[in-house]
Amino acid sequence: MPATPQRSGGAIGPPQRLQQGDEGSAVLDVQARLIALGYPIGGERGAFGPSTESAVKAFQVRRGLSPDGLVGDHTWRELVEAGRTLGSRTLYLRGPGRMMRGDDVRELQRRLNALGFDSGKEDGIFGFSTDGAVREFQRNTGLAADGYAGHDTFDALDRLRRRIGPGSKAELRERLARELAVGVGGRAVFLDPAHGGHDVGHLTDPGIPEAYLVYRVAESTSEALAGAGATPLLSRAVQQGPDEDRRCEIANARSADLAVSFHLACRADPGPTVAFWSVEGRQSATGRELAEAIAEALRPRLGPTQVLGRNLPFLRQTRMPAVVIDLAAAGNDELLGEDPYLEALGQAVATGIETYYG
Ligand SMILES: [Zn+2]
């Protein structure tokens, strides 16, 4: 029986350069590795004949080696590395000159990079950046961050890859953050009551400024989220009115997980809306999910609430899933003067955020 490629050590190579005409166990080993990689060999087991040579050449072309049909050191090493499949051994950082190599390392790098953990160039060599990416991934998934990528780590990668699916890098990062979160607990949520300072915003019928009303709503959302174990961050104090760029900078600098901006009757069309970032067919999928969850929670209070894709500065300049809410509803002008109503709106927004985190 030829040894299986995974079992054979990478350090022991064929005794000499193998070429057409050679025979013996080293030839048998090379053939077994080629067959395992999907290169057919005719009835010449143990003997290096024409079909072994064309298999070697095809393999060399595929791996970017010069296709001379000979199995020297380099081709032998490539054969060993190509036979490594993810899961067949534990991968970790070894000292310089002894670093682990193989297609399993490359596959690990590919998967980490695809999830936004920077393991550097996908070169199939387990070096320092791969070690860093493995540890960061382990920390984020609640595994011991020891840098040893074994079954637990491979399983976690597999699970996340299936649940998260394909997407742009930024989207993957957002979905990953959400997937790794256990509910809203521990999440930093940036709450932005719009306007403030000299900018009072829209004046509702009883003559109360928008800047004040949205502050009260955001404050209520903040209290409800804090009660659920999240870390709410308000963009301003009740009297202040930083400009919008500054608010986005704060959200980004504080690495908020979500950003929510509150308006009231700012739009030309009447009716409550929750907007997520969208422009020319591109959109934030997670922003949309957040918008839908918040709109759903607001409907009992506000009636039909539209979810819209918009390219608003607050949505474009924040780096986390973000929404802009407009709380205007037909006939709620009177209610806006009442504290319990404002609190209920704020709590509904918090409920939507909790639903988003499942
Ligand atoms: Zn406004």
mmCIF file of C-alpha atoms and ligand atoms in Angstrom:
data_model
loop_
_atom_site.group_PDB
_atom_site.id
_atom_site.type_symbol
_atom_site.label_atom_id
_atom_site.label_comp_id
_atom_site.label_asym_id
_atom_site.label_seq_id
_atom_site.Cartn_x
_atom_site.Cartn_y
_atom_site.Cartn_z
ATOM 1 C CA MET A 1 0.000 0.000 0.000
ATOM 2 C CA PRO A 2 1.373 3.433 -0.842
ATOM 3 C CA ALA A 3 1.402 5.825 2.062
ATOM 4 C CA THR A 4 -1.397 8.410 1.968
ATOM 5 C CA PRO A 5 -0.122 11.876 1.154
ATOM 6 C CA GLN A 6 -1.271 13.320 4.502
ATOM 7 C CA ARG A 7 0.545 10.695 6.505
ATOM 8 C CA SER A 8 3.893 10.847 4.752
ATOM 9 C CA GLY A 9 6.308 13.286 6.307
ATOM 10 C CA GLY A 10 7.255 16.331 4.293
ATOM 11 C CA ALA A 11 10.862 16.203 5.364
ATOM 12 C CA ILE A 12 11.703 12.883 3.731
ATOM 13 C CA GLY A 13 12.022 13.356 0.004
ATOM 14 C CA PRO A 14 12.709 10.862 -2.742
ATOM 15 C CA PRO A 15 16.306 9.647 -2.484
ATOM 16 C CA GLN A 16 17.284 11.167 -5.816
ATOM 17 C CA ARG A 17 15.798 13.073 -8.686
ATOM 18 C CA LEU A 18 13.171 10.897 -10.287
ATOM 19 C CA GLN A 19 12.563 10.750 -14.014
ATOM 20 C CA GLN A 20 11.171 8.549 -16.711
ATOM 21 C CA GLY A 21 12.664 5.055 -16.505
ATOM 22 C CA ASP A 22 13.027 5.043 -12.688
ATOM 23 C CA GLU A 23 11.313 2.383 -10.602
ATOM 24 C CA GLY A 24 10.680 1.600 -6.952
ATOM 25 C CA SER A 25 8.939 2.775 -3.804
ATOM 26 C CA ALA A 26 9.852 6.447 -4.264
ATOM 27 C CA VAL A 27 8.148 6.387 -7.667
ATOM 28 C CA LEU A 28 5.154 4.663 -6.084
ATOM 29 C CA ASP A 29 4.970 7.436 -3.456
ATOM 30 C CA VAL A 30 5.066 10.178 -6.109
ATOM 31 C CA GLN A 31 2.334 8.396 -8.082
ATOM 32 C CA ALA A 32 0.138 8.011 -4.996
ATOM 33 C CA ARG A 33 0.422 11.741 -4.317
ATOM 34 C CA LEU A 34 -0.417 12.622 -7.940
ATOM 35 C CA ILE A 35 -3.452 10.310 -7.922
ATOM 36 C CA ALA A 36 -4.677 11.787 -4.626
ATOM 37 C CA LEU A 37 -4.461 15.243 -6.241
ATOM 38 C CA GLY A 38 -6.573 14.071 -9.180
ATOM 39 C CA TYR A 39 -3.876 13.384 -11.826
ATOM 40 C CA PRO A 40 -4.535 10.053 -13.536
ATOM 41 C CA ILE A 41 -1.678 7.576 -13.903
ATOM 42 C CA GLY A 42 -1.970 4.616 -16.315
ATOM 43 C CA GLY A 43 -1.030 1.034 -15.432
ATOM 44 C CA GLU A 44 2.550 1.878 -14.535
ATOM 45 C CA ARG A 45 2.486 1.660 -10.721
ATOM 46 C CA GLY A 46 5.983 1.745 -9.307
ATOM 47 C CA ALA A 47 7.484 2.521 -12.702
ATOM 48 C CA PHE A 48 8.032 6.091 -13.974
ATOM 49 C CA GLY A 49 6.525 5.849 -17.480
ATOM 50 C CA PRO A 50 5.019 8.348 -19.968
ATOM 51 C CA SER A 51 1.717 8.777 -18.107
ATOM 52 C CA THR A 52 3.558 9.549 -14.838
ATOM 53 C CA GLU A 53 5.657 12.093 -16.716
ATOM 54 C CA SER A 54 2.618 13.848 -18.190
ATOM 55 C CA ALA A 55 0.955 13.860 -14.761
ATOM 56 C CA VAL A 56 4.093 15.464 -13.278
ATOM 57 C CA LYS A 57 4.144 18.052 -16.081
ATOM 58 C CA ALA A 58 0.462 18.894 -15.611
ATOM 59 C CA PHE A 59 1.054 19.288 -11.873
ATOM 60 C CA GLN A 60 4.083 21.523 -12.490
ATOM 61 C CA VAL A 61 2.109 23.782 -14.838
ATOM 62 C CA ARG A 62 -0.699 24.076 -12.308
ATOM 63 C CA ARG A 63 1.727 25.022 -9.520
ATOM 64 C CA GLY A 64 3.749 27.468 -11.583
ATOM 65 C CA LEU A 65 6.872 25.303 -11.810
ATOM 66 C CA SER A 66 8.829 24.750 -15.016
ATOM 67 C CA PRO A 67 7.221 21.680 -16.613
ATOM 68 C CA ASP A 68 10.287 19.473 -17.112
ATOM 69 C CA GLY A 69 8.550 16.242 -16.042
ATOM 70 C CA LEU A 70 11.259 15.518 -13.436
ATOM 71 C CA VAL A 71 10.636 15.191 -9.711
ATOM 72 C CA GLY A 72 13.459 17.145 -8.061
ATOM 73 C CA ASP A 73 13.494 18.819 -4.624
ATOM 74 C CA HIS A 74 11.222 21.670 -5.584
ATOM 75 C CA THR A 75 8.558 19.564 -7.306
ATOM 76 C CA TRP A 76 8.675 17.063 -4.448
ATOM 77 C CA ARG A 77 8.095 19.815 -1.866
ATOM 78 C CA GLU A 78 5.182 21.148 -3.907
ATOM 79 C CA LEU A 79 3.684 17.647 -4.079
ATOM 80 C CA VAL A 80 3.845 17.337 -0.298
ATOM 81 C CA GLU A 81 2.387 20.830 0.257
ATOM 82 C CA ALA A 82 -0.397 20.304 -2.281
ATOM 83 C CA GLY A 83 -1.474 17.178 -0.429
ATOM 84 C CA ARG A 84 -2.076 19.011 2.849
ATOM 85 C CA THR A 85 -5.789 19.527 3.420
ATOM 86 C CA LEU A 86 -7.189 21.788 6.119
ATOM 87 C CA GLY A 87 -7.957 19.764 9.225
ATOM 88 C CA SER A 88 -5.317 17.075 8.712
ATOM 89 C CA ARG A 89 -2.936 18.669 11.255
ATOM 90 C CA THR A 90 -2.792 21.481 13.806
ATOM 91 C CA LEU A 91 -1.257 24.638 12.359
ATOM 92 C CA TYR A 92 0.829 27.055 14.423
ATOM 93 C CA LEU A 93 3.815 29.356 14.260
ATOM 94 C CA ARG A 94 7.186 27.624 14.298
ATOM 95 C CA GLY A 95 10.585 29.271 14.333
ATOM 96 C CA PRO A 96 12.239 30.858 11.291
ATOM 97 C CA GLY A 97 13.349 28.253 8.777
ATOM 98 C CA ARG A 98 10.904 25.707 10.225
ATOM 99 C CA MET A 99 7.642 27.474 9.381
ATOM 100 C CA MET A 100 4.737 25.236 8.448
ATOM 101 C CA ARG A 101 3.918 25.215 4.746
ATOM 102 C CA GLY A 102 1.184 23.722 2.659
ATOM 103 C CA ASP A 103 -2.137 24.140 0.956
ATOM 104 C CA ASP A 104 -3.837 23.738 4.335
ATOM 105 C CA VAL A 105 -2.029 26.882 5.531
ATOM 106 C CA ARG A 106 -3.080 28.680 2.349
ATOM 107 C CA GLU A 107 -6.704 27.609 2.871
ATOM 108 C CA LEU A 108 -6.567 28.834 6.486
ATOM 109 C CA GLN A 109 -5.175 32.190 5.280
ATOM 110 C CA ARG A 110 -7.859 32.443 2.609
ATOM 111 C CA ARG A 111 -10.657 31.833 5.095
ATOM 112 C CA LEU A 112 -9.280 34.241 7.687
ATOM 113 C CA ASN A 113 -8.814 36.967 5.071
ATOM 114 C CA ALA A 114 -12.323 36.384 3.732
ATOM 115 C CA LEU A 115 -13.706 37.054 7.213
ATOM 116 C CA GLY A 116 -11.660 40.230 7.566
ATOM 117 C CA PHE A 117 -8.869 38.856 9.796
ATOM 118 C CA ASP A 118 -5.704 40.000 8.085
ATOM 119 C CA SER A 119 -3.418 37.023 7.642
ATOM 120 C CA GLY A 120 -1.415 38.781 4.915
ATOM 121 C CA LYS A 121 -0.386 37.226 1.608
ATOM 122 C CA GLU A 122 -1.991 33.843 0.942
ATOM 123 C CA ASP A 123 1.400 32.196 0.447
ATOM 124 C CA GLY A 124 0.808 28.913 2.278
ATOM 125 C CA ILE A 125 3.461 29.738 4.897
ATOM 126 C CA PHE A 126 2.366 30.038 8.547
ATOM 127 C CA GLY A 127 4.235 33.213 9.543
ATOM 128 C CA PHE A 128 3.725 36.048 11.992
ATOM 129 C CA SER A 129 0.727 37.683 10.299
ATOM 130 C CA THR A 130 -1.094 34.364 10.077
ATOM 131 C CA ASP A 131 -0.352 33.773 13.756
ATOM 132 C CA GLY A 132 -1.769 37.232 14.581
ATOM 133 C CA ALA A 133 -4.904 36.624 12.503
ATOM 134 C CA VAL A 134 -5.502 33.207 14.115
ATOM 135 C CA ARG A 135 -5.208 34.693 17.619
ATOM 136 C CA GLU A 136 -7.510 37.598 16.781
ATOM 137 C CA PHE A 137 -10.043 35.209 15.282
ATOM 138 C CA GLN A 138 -9.853 32.961 18.354
ATOM 139 C CA ARG A 139 -10.328 35.913 20.709
ATOM 140 C CA ASN A 140 -13.358 37.079 18.738
ATOM 141 C CA THR A 141 -15.000 33.658 18.728
ATOM 142 C CA GLY A 142 -14.427 32.966 22.412
ATOM 143 C CA LEU A 143 -11.736 30.310 21.862
ATOM 144 C CA ALA A 144 -8.459 30.222 23.767
ATOM 145 C CA ALA A 145 -6.259 32.662 21.839
ATOM 146 C CA ASP A 146 -3.219 30.375 21.799
ATOM 147 C CA GLY A 147 -2.427 30.620 18.085
ATOM 148 C CA TYR A 148 -2.851 26.851 17.585
ATOM 149 C CA ALA A 149 -5.291 26.326 14.738
ATOM 150 C CA GLY A 150 -6.797 22.883 15.343
ATOM 151 C CA HIS A 151 -10.260 21.388 15.079
ATOM 152 C CA ASP A 152 -11.977 23.985 17.300
ATOM 153 C CA THR A 153 -10.642 26.812 15.169
ATOM 154 C CA PHE A 154 -11.422 25.051 11.857
ATOM 155 C CA ASP A 155 -14.964 24.291 13.048
ATOM 156 C CA ALA A 156 -15.537 27.910 14.089
ATOM 157 C CA LEU A 157 -14.247 29.114 10.693
ATOM 158 C CA ASP A 158 -16.512 26.672 8.910
ATOM 159 C CA ARG A 159 -19.582 27.621 10.918
ATOM 160 C CA LEU A 160 -19.072 31.331 10.375
ATOM 161 C CA ARG A 161 -18.349 30.929 6.680
ATOM 162 C CA ARG A 162 -21.615 29.040 6.190
ATOM 163 C CA ARG A 163 -23.637 31.507 8.220
ATOM 164 C CA ILE A 164 -22.105 34.641 6.813
ATOM 165 C CA GLY A 165 -21.880 33.692 3.149
ATOM 166 C CA PRO A 166 -20.273 35.802 0.438
ATOM 167 C CA GLY A 167 -20.109 39.587 0.440
ATOM 168 C CA SER A 168 -17.807 42.583 0.245
ATOM 169 C CA LYS A 169 -15.108 42.867 2.878
ATOM 170 C CA ALA A 170 -16.902 45.656 4.736
ATOM 171 C CA GLU A 171 -20.161 43.725 4.664
ATOM 172 C CA LEU A 172 -18.483 40.591 5.965
ATOM 173 C CA ARG A 173 -16.970 42.545 8.820
ATOM 174 C CA GLU A 174 -20.378 43.921 9.768
ATOM 175 C CA ARG A 175 -22.059 40.532 9.571
ATOM 176 C CA LEU A 176 -19.244 38.911 11.491
ATOM 177 C CA ALA A 177 -19.477 41.468 14.282
ATOM 178 C CA ARG A 178 -23.171 40.772 14.479
ATOM 179 C CA GLU A 179 -22.760 37.005 14.322
ATOM 180 C CA LEU A 180 -20.205 37.077 17.110
ATOM 181 C CA ALA A 181 -22.314 39.301 19.329
ATOM 182 C CA VAL A 182 -24.415 37.554 21.927
ATOM 183 C CA GLY A 183 -27.454 39.834 21.887
ATOM 184 C CA VAL A 184 -27.093 43.545 22.344
ATOM 185 C CA GLY A 185 -25.062 43.107 25.553
ATOM 186 C CA GLY A 186 -21.612 44.674 25.334
ATOM 187 C CA ARG A 187 -22.390 46.427 22.042
ATOM 188 C CA ALA A 188 -21.501 50.107 21.690
ATOM 189 C CA VAL A 189 -24.467 51.905 20.126
ATOM 190 C CA PHE A 190 -23.990 55.468 18.920
ATOM 191 C CA LEU A 191 -27.192 57.508 19.337
ATOM 192 C CA ASP A 192 -27.372 60.823 17.562
ATOM 193 C CA PRO A 193 -30.171 63.250 18.355
ATOM 194 C CA ALA A 194 -29.844 65.531 15.303
ATOM 195 C CA HIS A 195 -29.576 69.334 15.360
ATOM 196 C CA GLY A 196 -28.948 71.083 18.709
ATOM 197 C CA GLY A 197 -27.161 74.276 19.731
ATOM 198 C CA HIS A 198 -28.160 77.123 17.402
ATOM 199 C CA ASP A 199 -29.836 74.661 15.055
ATOM 200 C CA VAL A 200 -33.210 73.876 16.615
ATOM 201 C CA GLY A 201 -34.482 71.917 13.615
ATOM 202 C CA HIS A 202 -38.147 71.713 12.750
ATOM 203 C CA LEU A 203 -40.781 73.278 15.014
ATOM 204 C CA THR A 204 -43.743 71.019 15.776
ATOM 205 C CA ASP A 205 -47.236 72.394 16.198
ATOM 206 C CA PRO A 206 -47.061 73.007 19.950
ATOM 207 C CA GLY A 207 -43.890 74.987 19.146
ATOM 208 C CA ILE A 208 -41.408 72.518 20.631
ATOM 209 C CA PRO A 209 -38.085 72.366 18.737
ATOM 210 C CA GLU A 210 -37.092 69.127 17.007
ATOM 211 C CA ALA A 211 -33.621 69.330 18.584
ATOM 212 C CA TYR A 212 -35.152 68.936 22.040
ATOM 213 C CA LEU A 213 -37.699 66.241 21.113
ATOM 214 C CA VAL A 214 -35.188 63.973 19.389
ATOM 215 C CA TYR A 215 -32.836 64.419 22.332
ATOM 216 C CA ARG A 216 -35.545 63.117 24.680
ATOM 217 C CA VAL A 217 -36.238 60.132 22.411
ATOM 218 C CA ALA A 218 -32.524 59.267 22.056
ATOM 219 C CA GLU A 219 -32.118 59.548 25.812
ATOM 220 C CA SER A 220 -34.915 57.044 26.339
ATOM 221 C CA THR A 221 -33.331 54.669 23.794
ATOM 222 C CA SER A 222 -30.052 55.097 25.669
ATOM 223 C CA GLU A 223 -31.622 54.151 29.006
ATOM 224 C CA ALA A 224 -33.366 51.103 27.543
ATOM 225 C CA LEU A 225 -30.154 49.891 25.884
ATOM 226 C CA ALA A 226 -28.091 50.427 29.026
ATOM 227 C CA GLY A 227 -30.705 48.352 30.864
ATOM 228 C CA ALA A 228 -30.130 45.549 28.329
ATOM 229 C CA GLY A 229 -26.377 45.598 28.977
ATOM 230 C CA ALA A 230 -25.305 47.610 25.919
ATOM 231 C CA THR A 231 -23.076 50.694 25.993
ATOM 232 C CA PRO A 232 -24.978 53.613 24.477
ATOM 233 C CA LEU A 233 -23.022 56.701 23.414
ATOM 234 C CA LEU A 234 -24.878 59.972 22.842
ATOM 235 C CA SER A 235 -23.500 62.245 20.116
ATOM 236 C CA ARG A 236 -24.188 65.434 22.060
ATOM 237 C CA ALA A 237 -25.413 66.941 25.316
ATOM 238 C CA VAL A 238 -28.892 68.454 25.313
ATOM 239 C CA GLN A 239 -27.667 72.013 24.591
ATOM 240 C CA GLN A 240 -24.908 71.173 22.117
ATOM 241 C CA GLY A 241 -25.015 70.979 18.336
ATOM 242 C CA PRO A 242 -21.797 69.588 16.807
ATOM 243 C CA ASP A 243 -21.816 69.457 13.014
ATOM 244 C CA GLU A 244 -22.620 66.221 11.271
ATOM 245 C CA ASP A 245 -19.042 65.443 10.146
ATOM 246 C CA ARG A 246 -17.908 65.715 13.741
ATOM 247 C CA ARG A 247 -20.658 63.342 14.915
ATOM 248 C CA CYS A 248 -19.593 60.739 12.336
ATOM 249 C CA GLU A 249 -15.962 61.124 13.394
ATOM 250 C CA ILE A 250 -16.925 60.447 17.003
ATOM 251 C CA ALA A 251 -18.909 57.327 16.060
ATOM 252 C CA ASN A 252 -15.943 56.026 14.049
ATOM 253 C CA ALA A 253 -13.339 56.965 16.654
ATOM 254 C CA ARG A 254 -15.310 55.226 19.385
ATOM 255 C CA SER A 255 -15.634 52.105 17.183
ATOM 256 C CA ALA A 256 -19.379 52.005 17.716
ATOM 257 C CA ASP A 257 -21.093 48.810 16.553
ATOM 258 C CA LEU A 258 -24.183 50.674 15.330
ATOM 259 C CA ALA A 259 -25.145 54.297 14.686
ATOM 260 C CA VAL A 260 -28.654 55.705 14.856
ATOM 261 C CA SER A 261 -29.592 59.295 14.049
ATOM 262 C CA PHE A 262 -32.950 60.749 15.132
ATOM 263 C CA HIS A 263 -34.956 63.421 13.280
ATOM 264 C CA LEU A 264 -38.539 64.564 13.420
ATOM 265 C CA ALA A 265 -40.455 65.997 10.482
ATOM 266 C CA CYS A 266 -37.312 67.025 8.609
ATOM 267 C CA ARG A 267 -38.416 65.661 5.283
ATOM 268 C CA ALA A 268 -40.602 67.192 2.617
ATOM 269 C CA ASP A 269 -42.824 64.075 2.458
ATOM 270 C CA PRO A 270 -44.773 63.513 5.622
ATOM 271 C CA GLY A 271 -44.656 60.114 7.331
ATOM 272 C CA PRO A 272 -42.188 58.178 9.445
ATOM 273 C CA THR A 273 -39.142 56.653 7.753
ATOM 274 C CA VAL A 274 -36.040 54.682 8.616
ATOM 275 C CA ALA A 275 -33.230 55.132 6.084
ATOM 276 C CA PHE A 276 -30.160 52.952 5.489
ATOM 277 C CA TRP A 277 -27.183 53.627 3.225
ATOM 278 C CA SER A 278 -27.718 52.956 -0.461
ATOM 279 C CA VAL A 279 -26.355 54.486 -3.646
ATOM 280 C CA GLU A 280 -26.529 53.424 -7.304
ATOM 281 C CA GLY A 281 -27.527 49.846 -6.634
ATOM 282 C CA ARG A 282 -25.011 49.333 -3.816
ATOM 283 C CA GLN A 283 -26.329 49.176 -0.297
ATOM 284 C CA SER A 284 -25.447 48.215 3.245
ATOM 285 C CA ALA A 285 -27.202 44.880 3.754
ATOM 286 C CA THR A 286 -26.761 45.087 7.517
ATOM 287 C CA GLY A 287 -27.950 48.713 7.541
ATOM 288 C CA ARG A 288 -31.069 47.566 5.773
ATOM 289 C CA GLU A 289 -31.704 44.795 8.293
ATOM 290 C CA LEU A 290 -31.264 47.267 11.141
ATOM 291 C CA ALA A 291 -33.648 49.736 9.455
ATOM 292 C CA GLU A 292 -36.263 47.022 8.990
ATOM 293 C CA ALA A 293 -36.020 45.878 12.621
ATOM 294 C CA ILE A 294 -36.396 49.447 13.925
ATOM 295 C CA ALA A 295 -39.265 50.283 11.551
ATOM 296 C CA GLU A 296 -41.070 47.128 12.662
ATOM 297 C CA ALA A 297 -40.724 48.120 16.331
ATOM 298 C CA LEU A 298 -41.928 51.687 15.641
ATOM 299 C CA ARG A 299 -45.044 50.775 13.624
ATOM 300 C CA PRO A 300 -47.341 50.195 16.632
ATOM 301 C CA ARG A 301 -46.612 53.821 17.686
ATOM 302 C CA LEU A 302 -46.146 55.567 14.344
ATOM 303 C CA GLY A 303 -48.295 53.600 11.924
ATOM 304 C CA PRO A 304 -46.950 52.680 8.461
ATOM 305 C CA THR A 305 -43.204 53.340 8.591
ATOM 306 C CA GLN A 306 -41.200 53.256 5.368
ATOM 307 C CA VAL A 307 -37.739 51.731 5.021
ATOM 308 C CA LEU A 308 -35.692 53.683 2.461
ATOM 309 C CA GLY A 309 -32.253 53.443 0.862
ATOM 310 C CA ARG A 310 -30.578 56.886 0.965
ATOM 311 C CA ASN A 311 -27.129 58.329 0.448
ATOM 312 C CA LEU A 312 -27.261 60.696 3.431
ATOM 313 C CA PRO A 313 -23.949 62.005 4.868
ATOM 314 C CA PHE A 314 -24.573 60.353 8.255
ATOM 315 C CA LEU A 315 -25.068 56.976 6.554
ATOM 316 C CA ARG A 316 -22.133 57.393 4.187
ATOM 317 C CA GLN A 317 -19.554 58.694 6.645
ATOM 318 C CA THR A 318 -20.119 56.251 9.491
ATOM 319 C CA ARG A 319 -18.288 52.947 9.169
ATOM 320 C CA MET A 320 -20.746 50.740 11.091
ATOM 321 C CA PRO A 321 -24.318 49.753 10.177
ATOM 322 C CA ALA A 322 -26.242 53.012 10.466
ATOM 323 C CA VAL A 323 -29.776 54.336 10.102
ATOM 324 C CA VAL A 324 -31.449 57.737 10.067
ATOM 325 C CA ILE A 325 -34.914 57.739 11.620
ATOM 326 C CA ASP A 326 -37.587 60.373 11.024
ATOM 327 C CA LEU A 327 -40.231 60.046 13.718
ATOM 328 C CA ALA A 328 -42.857 62.298 12.140
ATOM 329 C CA ALA A 329 -46.284 60.685 11.955
ATOM 330 C CA ALA A 330 -49.627 62.022 10.845
ATOM 331 C CA GLY A 331 -51.403 63.352 13.908
ATOM 332 C CA ASN A 332 -48.644 62.792 16.459
ATOM 333 C CA ASP A 333 -47.889 66.503 16.909
ATOM 334 C CA GLU A 334 -50.086 66.666 20.005
ATOM 335 C CA LEU A 335 -48.519 63.515 21.482
ATOM 336 C CA LEU A 336 -45.003 64.909 21.055
ATOM 337 C CA GLY A 337 -45.592 67.235 23.989
ATOM 338 C CA GLU A 338 -46.006 64.234 26.290
ATOM 339 C CA ASP A 339 -43.041 62.590 27.968
ATOM 340 C CA PRO A 340 -44.505 59.042 28.060
ATOM 341 C CA TYR A 341 -44.950 59.146 24.279
ATOM 342 C CA LEU A 342 -41.360 60.253 23.668
ATOM 343 C CA GLU A 343 -40.128 57.555 26.043
ATOM 344 C CA ALA A 344 -42.191 54.909 24.276
ATOM 345 C CA LEU A 345 -40.691 55.931 20.917
ATOM 346 C CA GLY A 346 -37.197 55.668 22.396
ATOM 347 C CA GLN A 347 -37.937 52.257 23.864
ATOM 348 C CA ALA A 348 -39.312 51.063 20.528
ATOM 349 C CA VAL A 349 -36.030 52.022 18.833
ATOM 350 C CA ALA A 350 -34.125 50.073 21.509
ATOM 351 C CA THR A 351 -36.408 47.077 20.919
ATOM 352 C CA GLY A 352 -35.644 47.257 17.193
ATOM 353 C CA ILE A 353 -31.891 47.275 17.937
ATOM 354 C CA GLU A 354 -32.260 44.282 20.260
ATOM 355 C CA THR A 355 -34.227 42.425 17.574
ATOM 356 C CA TYR A 356 -31.477 43.192 15.058
ATOM 357 C CA TYR A 357 -29.000 41.430 17.354
ATOM 358 C CA GLY A 358 -31.403 38.518 17.601
HETATM 359 ZN ZN ZN B 1 -34.088 66.985 11.566
#
